[in-house]
PDB file of C-alpha atoms in Angstrom:
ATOM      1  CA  UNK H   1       7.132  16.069   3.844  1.00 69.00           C
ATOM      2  CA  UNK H   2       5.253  13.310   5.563  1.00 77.00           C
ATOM      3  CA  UNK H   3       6.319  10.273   7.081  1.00 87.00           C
ATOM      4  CA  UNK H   4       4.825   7.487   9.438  1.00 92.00           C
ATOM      5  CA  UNK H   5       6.392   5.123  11.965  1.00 95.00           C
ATOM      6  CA  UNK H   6       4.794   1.808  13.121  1.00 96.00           C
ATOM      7  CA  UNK H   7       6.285   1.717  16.720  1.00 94.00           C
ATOM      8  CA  UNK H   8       6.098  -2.151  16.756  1.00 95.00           C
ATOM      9  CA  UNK H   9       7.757  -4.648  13.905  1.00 94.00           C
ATOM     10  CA  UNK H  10       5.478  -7.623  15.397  1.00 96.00           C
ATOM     11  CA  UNK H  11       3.066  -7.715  17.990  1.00 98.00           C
ATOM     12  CA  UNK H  12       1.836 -11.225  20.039  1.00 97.00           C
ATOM     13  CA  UNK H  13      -1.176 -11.332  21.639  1.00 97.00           C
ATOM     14  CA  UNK H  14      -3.772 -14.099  22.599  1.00 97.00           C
ATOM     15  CA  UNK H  15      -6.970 -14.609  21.654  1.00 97.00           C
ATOM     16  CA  UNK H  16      -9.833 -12.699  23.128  1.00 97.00           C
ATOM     17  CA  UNK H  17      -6.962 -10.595  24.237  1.00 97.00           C
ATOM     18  CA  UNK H  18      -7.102  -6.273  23.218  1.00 98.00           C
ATOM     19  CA  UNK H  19      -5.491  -5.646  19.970  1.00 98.00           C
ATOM     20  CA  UNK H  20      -3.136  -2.170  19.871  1.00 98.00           C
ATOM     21  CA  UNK H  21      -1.005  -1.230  17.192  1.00 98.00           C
ATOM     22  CA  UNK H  22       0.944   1.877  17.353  1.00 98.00           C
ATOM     23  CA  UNK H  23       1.066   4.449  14.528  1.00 97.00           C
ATOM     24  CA  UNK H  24       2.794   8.001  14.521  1.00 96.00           C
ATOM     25  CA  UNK H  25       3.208   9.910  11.646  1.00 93.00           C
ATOM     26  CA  UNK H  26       4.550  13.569  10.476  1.00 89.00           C
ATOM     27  CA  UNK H  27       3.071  15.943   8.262  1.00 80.00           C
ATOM     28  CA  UNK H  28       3.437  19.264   7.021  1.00 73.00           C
ATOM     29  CA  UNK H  29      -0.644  19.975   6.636  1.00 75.00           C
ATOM     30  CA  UNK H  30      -3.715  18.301   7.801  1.00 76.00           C
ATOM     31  CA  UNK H  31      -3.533  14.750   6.723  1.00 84.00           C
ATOM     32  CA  UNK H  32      -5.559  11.980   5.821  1.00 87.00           C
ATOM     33  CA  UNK H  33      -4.584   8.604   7.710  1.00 91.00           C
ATOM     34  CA  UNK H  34      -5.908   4.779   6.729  1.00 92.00           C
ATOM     35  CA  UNK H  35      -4.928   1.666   8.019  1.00 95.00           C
ATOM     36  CA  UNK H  36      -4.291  -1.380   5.800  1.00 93.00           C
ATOM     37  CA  UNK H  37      -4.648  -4.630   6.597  1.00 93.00           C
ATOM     38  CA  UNK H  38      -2.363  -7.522   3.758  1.00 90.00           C
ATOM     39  CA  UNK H  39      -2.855 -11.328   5.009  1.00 88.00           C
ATOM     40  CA  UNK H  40      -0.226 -13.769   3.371  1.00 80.00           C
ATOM     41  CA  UNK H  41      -0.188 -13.704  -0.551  1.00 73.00           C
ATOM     42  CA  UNK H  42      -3.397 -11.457  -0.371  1.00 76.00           C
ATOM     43  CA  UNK H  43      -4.489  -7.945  -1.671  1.00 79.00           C
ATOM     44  CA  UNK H  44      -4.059  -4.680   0.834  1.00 86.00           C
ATOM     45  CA  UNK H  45      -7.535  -4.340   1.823  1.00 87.00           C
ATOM     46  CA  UNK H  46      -8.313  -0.880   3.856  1.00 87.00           C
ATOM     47  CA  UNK H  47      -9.483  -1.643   7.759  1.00 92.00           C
ATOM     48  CA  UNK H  48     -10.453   2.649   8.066  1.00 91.00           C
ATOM     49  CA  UNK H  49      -9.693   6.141   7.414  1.00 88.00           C
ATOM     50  CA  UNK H  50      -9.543   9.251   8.750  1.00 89.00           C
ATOM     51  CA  UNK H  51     -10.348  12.248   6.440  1.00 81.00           C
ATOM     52  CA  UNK H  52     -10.641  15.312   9.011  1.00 75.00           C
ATOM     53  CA  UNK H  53     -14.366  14.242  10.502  1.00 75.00           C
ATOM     54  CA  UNK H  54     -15.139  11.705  14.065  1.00 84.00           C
ATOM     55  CA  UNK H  55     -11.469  11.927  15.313  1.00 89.00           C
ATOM     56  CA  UNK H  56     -12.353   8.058  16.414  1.00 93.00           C
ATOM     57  CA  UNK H  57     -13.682   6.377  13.610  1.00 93.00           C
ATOM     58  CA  UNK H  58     -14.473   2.450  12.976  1.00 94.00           C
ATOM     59  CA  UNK H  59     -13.881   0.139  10.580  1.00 92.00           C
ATOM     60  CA  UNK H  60     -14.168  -3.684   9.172  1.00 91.00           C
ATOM     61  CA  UNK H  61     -13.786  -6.492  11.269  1.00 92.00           C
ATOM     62  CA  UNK H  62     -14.415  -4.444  14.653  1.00 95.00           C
ATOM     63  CA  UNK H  63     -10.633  -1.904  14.646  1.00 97.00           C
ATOM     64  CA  UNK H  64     -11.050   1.141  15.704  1.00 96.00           C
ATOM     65  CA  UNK H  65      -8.658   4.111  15.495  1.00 97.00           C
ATOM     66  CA  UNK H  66      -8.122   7.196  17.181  1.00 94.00           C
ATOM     67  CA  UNK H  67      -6.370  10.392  15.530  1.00 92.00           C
ATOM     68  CA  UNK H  68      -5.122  12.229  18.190  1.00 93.00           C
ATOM     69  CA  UNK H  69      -4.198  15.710  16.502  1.00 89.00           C
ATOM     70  CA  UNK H  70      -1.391  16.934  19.443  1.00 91.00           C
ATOM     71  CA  UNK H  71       0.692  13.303  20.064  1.00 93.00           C
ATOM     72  CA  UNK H  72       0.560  12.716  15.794  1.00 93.00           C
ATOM     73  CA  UNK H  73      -0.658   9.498  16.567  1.00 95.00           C
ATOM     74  CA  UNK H  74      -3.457   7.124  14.872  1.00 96.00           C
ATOM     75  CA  UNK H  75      -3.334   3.800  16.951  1.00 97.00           C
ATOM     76  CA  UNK H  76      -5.428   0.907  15.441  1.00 98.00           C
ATOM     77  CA  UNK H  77      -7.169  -0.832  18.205  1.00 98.00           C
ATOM     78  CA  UNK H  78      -9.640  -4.333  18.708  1.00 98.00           C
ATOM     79  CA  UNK H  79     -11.580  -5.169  22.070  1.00 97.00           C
ATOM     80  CA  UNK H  80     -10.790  -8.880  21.088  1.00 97.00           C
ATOM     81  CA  UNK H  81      -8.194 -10.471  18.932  1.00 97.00           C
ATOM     82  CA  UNK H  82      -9.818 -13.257  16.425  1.00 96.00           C
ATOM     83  CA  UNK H  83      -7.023 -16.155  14.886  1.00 96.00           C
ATOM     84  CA  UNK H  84      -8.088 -14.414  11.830  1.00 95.00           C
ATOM     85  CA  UNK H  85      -6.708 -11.283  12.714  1.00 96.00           C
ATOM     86  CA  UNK H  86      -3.437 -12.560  12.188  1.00 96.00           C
ATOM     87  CA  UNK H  87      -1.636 -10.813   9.614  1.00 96.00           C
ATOM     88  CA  UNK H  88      -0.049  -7.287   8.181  1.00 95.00           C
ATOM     89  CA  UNK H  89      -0.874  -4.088   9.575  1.00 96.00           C
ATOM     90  CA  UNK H  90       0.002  -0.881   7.674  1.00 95.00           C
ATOM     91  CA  UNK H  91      -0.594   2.700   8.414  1.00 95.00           C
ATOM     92  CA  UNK H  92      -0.706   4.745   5.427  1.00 92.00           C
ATOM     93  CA  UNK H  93      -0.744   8.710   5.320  1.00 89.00           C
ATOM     94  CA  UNK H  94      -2.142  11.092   2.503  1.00 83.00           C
ATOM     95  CA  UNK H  95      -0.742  14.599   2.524  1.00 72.00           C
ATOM     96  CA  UNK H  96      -3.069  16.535  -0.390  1.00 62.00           C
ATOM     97  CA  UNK H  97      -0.025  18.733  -1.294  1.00 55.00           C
ATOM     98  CA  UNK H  98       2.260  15.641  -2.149  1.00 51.00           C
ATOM     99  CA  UNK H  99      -0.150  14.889  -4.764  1.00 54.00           C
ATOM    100  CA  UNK H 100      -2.377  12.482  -2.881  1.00 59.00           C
ATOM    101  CA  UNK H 101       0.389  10.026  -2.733  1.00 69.00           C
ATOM    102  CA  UNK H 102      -0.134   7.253   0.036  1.00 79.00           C
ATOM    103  CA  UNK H 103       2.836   6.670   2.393  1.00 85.00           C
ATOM    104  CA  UNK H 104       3.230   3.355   4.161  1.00 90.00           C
ATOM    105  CA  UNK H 105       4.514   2.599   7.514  1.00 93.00           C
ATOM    106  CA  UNK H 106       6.706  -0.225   7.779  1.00 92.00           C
ATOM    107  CA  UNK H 107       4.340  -2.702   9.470  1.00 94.00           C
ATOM    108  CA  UNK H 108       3.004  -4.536  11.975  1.00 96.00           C
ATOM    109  CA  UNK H 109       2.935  -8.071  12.143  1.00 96.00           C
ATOM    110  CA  UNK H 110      -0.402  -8.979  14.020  1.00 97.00           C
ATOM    111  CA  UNK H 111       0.334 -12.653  15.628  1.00 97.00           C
ATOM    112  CA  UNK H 112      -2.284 -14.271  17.511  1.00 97.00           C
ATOM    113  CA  UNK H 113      -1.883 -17.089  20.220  1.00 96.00           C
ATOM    114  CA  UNK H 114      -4.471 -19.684  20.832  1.00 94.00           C
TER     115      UNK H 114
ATOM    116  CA  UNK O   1     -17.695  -4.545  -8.333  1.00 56.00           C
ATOM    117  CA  UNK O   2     -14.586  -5.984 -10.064  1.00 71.00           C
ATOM    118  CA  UNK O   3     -11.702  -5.312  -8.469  1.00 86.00           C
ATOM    119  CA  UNK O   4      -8.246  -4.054  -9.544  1.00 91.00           C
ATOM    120  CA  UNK O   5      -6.873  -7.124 -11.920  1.00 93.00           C
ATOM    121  CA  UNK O   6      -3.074  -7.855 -11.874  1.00 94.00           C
ATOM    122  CA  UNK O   7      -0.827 -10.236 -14.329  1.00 95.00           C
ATOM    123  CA  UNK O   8       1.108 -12.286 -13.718  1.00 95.00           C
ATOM    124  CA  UNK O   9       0.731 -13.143  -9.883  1.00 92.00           C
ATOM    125  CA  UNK O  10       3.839 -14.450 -10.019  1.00 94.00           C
ATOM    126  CA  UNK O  11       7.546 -14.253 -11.981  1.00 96.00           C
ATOM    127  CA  UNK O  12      10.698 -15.769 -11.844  1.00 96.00           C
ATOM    128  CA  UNK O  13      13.827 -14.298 -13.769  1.00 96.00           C
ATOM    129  CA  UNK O  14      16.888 -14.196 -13.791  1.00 96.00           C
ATOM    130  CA  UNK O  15      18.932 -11.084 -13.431  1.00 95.00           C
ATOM    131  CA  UNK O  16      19.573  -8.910 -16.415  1.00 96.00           C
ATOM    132  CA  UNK O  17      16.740 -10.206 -18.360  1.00 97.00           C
ATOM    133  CA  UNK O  18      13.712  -8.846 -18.549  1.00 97.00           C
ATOM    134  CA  UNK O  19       9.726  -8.694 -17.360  1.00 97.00           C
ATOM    135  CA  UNK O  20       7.061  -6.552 -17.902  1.00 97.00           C
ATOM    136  CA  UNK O  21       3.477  -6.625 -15.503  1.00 97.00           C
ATOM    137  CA  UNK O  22       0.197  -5.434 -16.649  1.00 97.00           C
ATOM    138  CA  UNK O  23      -2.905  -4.063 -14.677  1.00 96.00           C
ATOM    139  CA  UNK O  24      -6.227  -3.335 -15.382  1.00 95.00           C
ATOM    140  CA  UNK O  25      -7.884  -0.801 -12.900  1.00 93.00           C
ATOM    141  CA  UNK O  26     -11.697  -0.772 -11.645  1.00 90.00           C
ATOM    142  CA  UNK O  27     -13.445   0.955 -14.667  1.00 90.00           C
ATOM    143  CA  UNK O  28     -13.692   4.709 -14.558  1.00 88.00           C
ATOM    144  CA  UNK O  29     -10.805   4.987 -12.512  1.00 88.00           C
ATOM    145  CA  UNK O  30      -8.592   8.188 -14.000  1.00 88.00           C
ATOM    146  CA  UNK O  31      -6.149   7.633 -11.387  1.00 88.00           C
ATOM    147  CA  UNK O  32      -3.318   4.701 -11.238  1.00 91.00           C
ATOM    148  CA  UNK O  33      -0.515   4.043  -9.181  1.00 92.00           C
ATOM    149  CA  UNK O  34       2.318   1.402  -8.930  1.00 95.00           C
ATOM    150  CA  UNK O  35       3.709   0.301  -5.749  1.00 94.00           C
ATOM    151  CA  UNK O  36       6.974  -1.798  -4.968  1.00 96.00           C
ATOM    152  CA  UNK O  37       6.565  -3.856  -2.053  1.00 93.00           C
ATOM    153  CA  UNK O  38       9.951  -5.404  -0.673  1.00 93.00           C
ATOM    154  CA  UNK O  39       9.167  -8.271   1.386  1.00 88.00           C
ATOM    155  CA  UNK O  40       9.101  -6.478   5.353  1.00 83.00           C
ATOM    156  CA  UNK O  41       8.750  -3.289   4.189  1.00 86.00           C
ATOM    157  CA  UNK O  42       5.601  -0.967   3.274  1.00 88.00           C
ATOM    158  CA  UNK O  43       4.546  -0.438  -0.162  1.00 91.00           C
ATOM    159  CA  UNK O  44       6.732   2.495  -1.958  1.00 91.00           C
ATOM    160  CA  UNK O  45       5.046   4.051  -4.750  1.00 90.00           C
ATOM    161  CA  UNK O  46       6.620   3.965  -8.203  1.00 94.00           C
ATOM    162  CA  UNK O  47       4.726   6.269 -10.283  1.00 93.00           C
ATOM    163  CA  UNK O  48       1.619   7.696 -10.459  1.00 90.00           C
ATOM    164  CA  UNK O  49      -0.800   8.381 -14.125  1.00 91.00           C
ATOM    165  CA  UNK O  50      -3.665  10.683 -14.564  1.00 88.00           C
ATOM    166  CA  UNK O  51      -5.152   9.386 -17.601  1.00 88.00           C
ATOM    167  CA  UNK O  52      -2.857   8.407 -19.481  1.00 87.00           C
ATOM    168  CA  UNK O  53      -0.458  10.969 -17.966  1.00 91.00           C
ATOM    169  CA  UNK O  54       2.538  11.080 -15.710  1.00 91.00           C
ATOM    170  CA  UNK O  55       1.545  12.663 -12.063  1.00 87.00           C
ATOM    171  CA  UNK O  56       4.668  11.660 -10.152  1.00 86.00           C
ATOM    172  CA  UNK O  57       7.544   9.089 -11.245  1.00 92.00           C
ATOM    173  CA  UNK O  58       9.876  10.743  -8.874  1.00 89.00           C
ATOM    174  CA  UNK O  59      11.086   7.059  -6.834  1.00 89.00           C
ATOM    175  CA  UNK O  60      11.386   5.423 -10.723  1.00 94.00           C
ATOM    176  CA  UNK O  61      14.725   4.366 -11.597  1.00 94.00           C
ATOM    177  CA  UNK O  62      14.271   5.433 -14.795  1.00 94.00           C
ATOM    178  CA  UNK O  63      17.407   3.723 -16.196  1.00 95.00           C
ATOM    179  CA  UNK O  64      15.678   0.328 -15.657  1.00 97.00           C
ATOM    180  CA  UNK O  65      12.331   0.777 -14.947  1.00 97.00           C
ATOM    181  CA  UNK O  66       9.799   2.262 -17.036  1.00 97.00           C
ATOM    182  CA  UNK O  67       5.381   2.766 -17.055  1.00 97.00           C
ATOM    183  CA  UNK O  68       3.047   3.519 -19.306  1.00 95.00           C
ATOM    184  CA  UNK O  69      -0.594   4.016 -19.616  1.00 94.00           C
ATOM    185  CA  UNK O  70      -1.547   5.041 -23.430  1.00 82.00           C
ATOM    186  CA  UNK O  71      -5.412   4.369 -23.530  1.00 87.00           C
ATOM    187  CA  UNK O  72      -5.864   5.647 -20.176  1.00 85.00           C
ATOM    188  CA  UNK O  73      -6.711   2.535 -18.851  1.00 92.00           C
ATOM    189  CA  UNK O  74      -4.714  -0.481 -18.616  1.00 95.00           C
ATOM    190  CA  UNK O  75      -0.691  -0.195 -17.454  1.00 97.00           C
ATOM    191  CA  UNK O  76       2.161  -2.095 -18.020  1.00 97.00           C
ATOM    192  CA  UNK O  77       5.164  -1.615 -15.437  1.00 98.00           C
ATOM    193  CA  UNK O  78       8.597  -2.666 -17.020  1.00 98.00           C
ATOM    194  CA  UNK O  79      11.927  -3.451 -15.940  1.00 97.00           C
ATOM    195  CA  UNK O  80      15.179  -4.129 -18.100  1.00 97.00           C
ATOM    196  CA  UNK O  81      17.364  -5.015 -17.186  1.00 96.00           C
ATOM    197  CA  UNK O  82      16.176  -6.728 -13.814  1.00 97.00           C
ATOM    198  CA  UNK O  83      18.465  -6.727 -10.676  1.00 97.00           C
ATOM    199  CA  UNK O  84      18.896  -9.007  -7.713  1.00 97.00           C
ATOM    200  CA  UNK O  85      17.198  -5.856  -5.705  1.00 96.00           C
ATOM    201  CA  UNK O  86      14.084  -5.811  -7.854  1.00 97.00           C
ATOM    202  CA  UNK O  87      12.833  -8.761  -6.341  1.00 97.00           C
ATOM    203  CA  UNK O  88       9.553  -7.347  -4.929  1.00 96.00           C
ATOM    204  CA  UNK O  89       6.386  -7.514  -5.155  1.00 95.00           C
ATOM    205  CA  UNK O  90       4.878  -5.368  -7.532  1.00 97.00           C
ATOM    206  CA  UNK O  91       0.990  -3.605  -6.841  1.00 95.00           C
ATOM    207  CA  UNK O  92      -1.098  -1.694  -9.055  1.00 94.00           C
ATOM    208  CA  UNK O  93      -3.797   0.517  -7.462  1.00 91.00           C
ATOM    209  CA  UNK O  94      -6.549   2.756  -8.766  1.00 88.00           C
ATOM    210  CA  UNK O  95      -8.664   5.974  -7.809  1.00 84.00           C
ATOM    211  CA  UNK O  96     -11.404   7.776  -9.343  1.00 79.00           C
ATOM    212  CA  UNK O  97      -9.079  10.637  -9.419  1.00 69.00           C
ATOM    213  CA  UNK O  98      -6.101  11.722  -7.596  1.00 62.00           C
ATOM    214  CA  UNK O  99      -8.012  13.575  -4.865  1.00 62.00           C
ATOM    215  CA  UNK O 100      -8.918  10.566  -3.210  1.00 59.00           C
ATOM    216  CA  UNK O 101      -6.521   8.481  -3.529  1.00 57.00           C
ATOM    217  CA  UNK O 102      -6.223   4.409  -3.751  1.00 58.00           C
ATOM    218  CA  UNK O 103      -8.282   3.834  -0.246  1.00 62.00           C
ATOM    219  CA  UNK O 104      -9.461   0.517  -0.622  1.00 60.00           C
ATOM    220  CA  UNK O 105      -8.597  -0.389  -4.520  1.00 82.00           C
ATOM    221  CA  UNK O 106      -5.199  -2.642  -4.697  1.00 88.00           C
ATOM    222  CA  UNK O 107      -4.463  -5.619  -6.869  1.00 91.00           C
ATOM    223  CA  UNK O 108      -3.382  -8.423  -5.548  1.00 89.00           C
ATOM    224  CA  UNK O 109       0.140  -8.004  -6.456  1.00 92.00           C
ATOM    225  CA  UNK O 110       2.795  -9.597  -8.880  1.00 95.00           C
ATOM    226  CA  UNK O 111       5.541 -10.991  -6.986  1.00 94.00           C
ATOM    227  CA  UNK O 112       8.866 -11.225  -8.936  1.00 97.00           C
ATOM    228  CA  UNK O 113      11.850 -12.955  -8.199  1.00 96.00           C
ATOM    229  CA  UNK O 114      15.213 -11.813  -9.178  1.00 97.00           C
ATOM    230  CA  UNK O 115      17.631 -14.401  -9.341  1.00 96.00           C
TER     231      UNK O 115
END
């Protein structure tokens, strides 16, 4: 079975501050791993994925994540927070044997300080 | 590139009657998914179609809440009668097939509102 944890319900950082959202997730065979980012009354829009190539591997808007095979973990990262940043975070997993069925994380709220 | 198209964006009800949502996924998309989203949690998925078959409807609660996709293409997502619980908001995503997955292709969501 798979499963993922956002560490963090809400993060608070300032901007032109480093960005890091923590993601950890469980699965029983080699999985695939996106982030999604949802602002308020909009779409889920993917940031990046992972699909078993570049274990770091970029995305929109300057995130960045890292799968890091032996801590299960796929942190979303940004140099620089932007006001615009502000908004849901989701890490999502993909196990191919559970039918290719996404599984969302519970969140991160991204808040950004001027 | 259209995107996945979702109606209504938004529904208020009140509990025991009921609603029904409709979605329209990118064209040639085989693969289509429905996702509950209750408000600060992650998306849950509902059910999943090939075509205009049933992949995975194993989180439906199929005494209230019922899918179909005859044509293949567009869905409708039902629920009768509604519940105070059901208030959600309801996406529809969409895949070329099922090997890939919805990376990138949500709606925007209908949110409904039980009351």
């Amino acid at each position: 079975a798979q499963s993922v944890t956002q560490l963090d319900s809400h993060v608070s950082v300032s901007e032109g501050t480093p960005v890091l959202l923590r993601c950890n997730y469980s699965s029983s065979y080699s999985p695939s791993l996106f982030w999604y980012v949802q602002h308020p009354n909009k779409g889920l829009q993917l940031l990046l994925k992972y699909t078993s190539a570049a274990t770091l591997v970029k995305g929109i808007n300057g995130f960045e994540a890292e799968f890091k095979k032996s801590e299960t973990s796929f942190h979303l990262t940004k140099p620089s927070a932007h006001m615009s940043d502000a908004a849901e975070y989701f890490c999502v997993v993909r196990e191919g044997n559970a039918g290719n069925m996404l599984t969302f994380g519970g969140g991160t709220r991204l808040m950004v300080k001027p | 590139e259209a995107g996945v198209a979702q109606s209504p964006r938004y529904k208020i009800i009140e509990k025991r009657q009921s609603v029904a949502f409709w979605c329209n996924p990118i064209s040639g998309h085989a693969t289509l998914y429905w996702y509950q989203q209750i408000l600060g949690q992650g998306p849950k998925l509902l059910i999943q179609f090939q075509n205009n078959g049933v992949v995975d409807d194993s989180q439906l609660p199929k005494d209230r809440f019922s899918a179909e996709r005859l044509k293949g293409v567009d869905s409708t997502l039902k629920i009768q009668p509604a519940k105070l619980e059901d208030s959600a908001v309801y996406l529809c995503a969409s895949s070329l097939d099922s090997h890939r997955g919805p990376a990138g292709f949500f709606g925007p969501g209908t949110r409904l509102t039980v009351l």
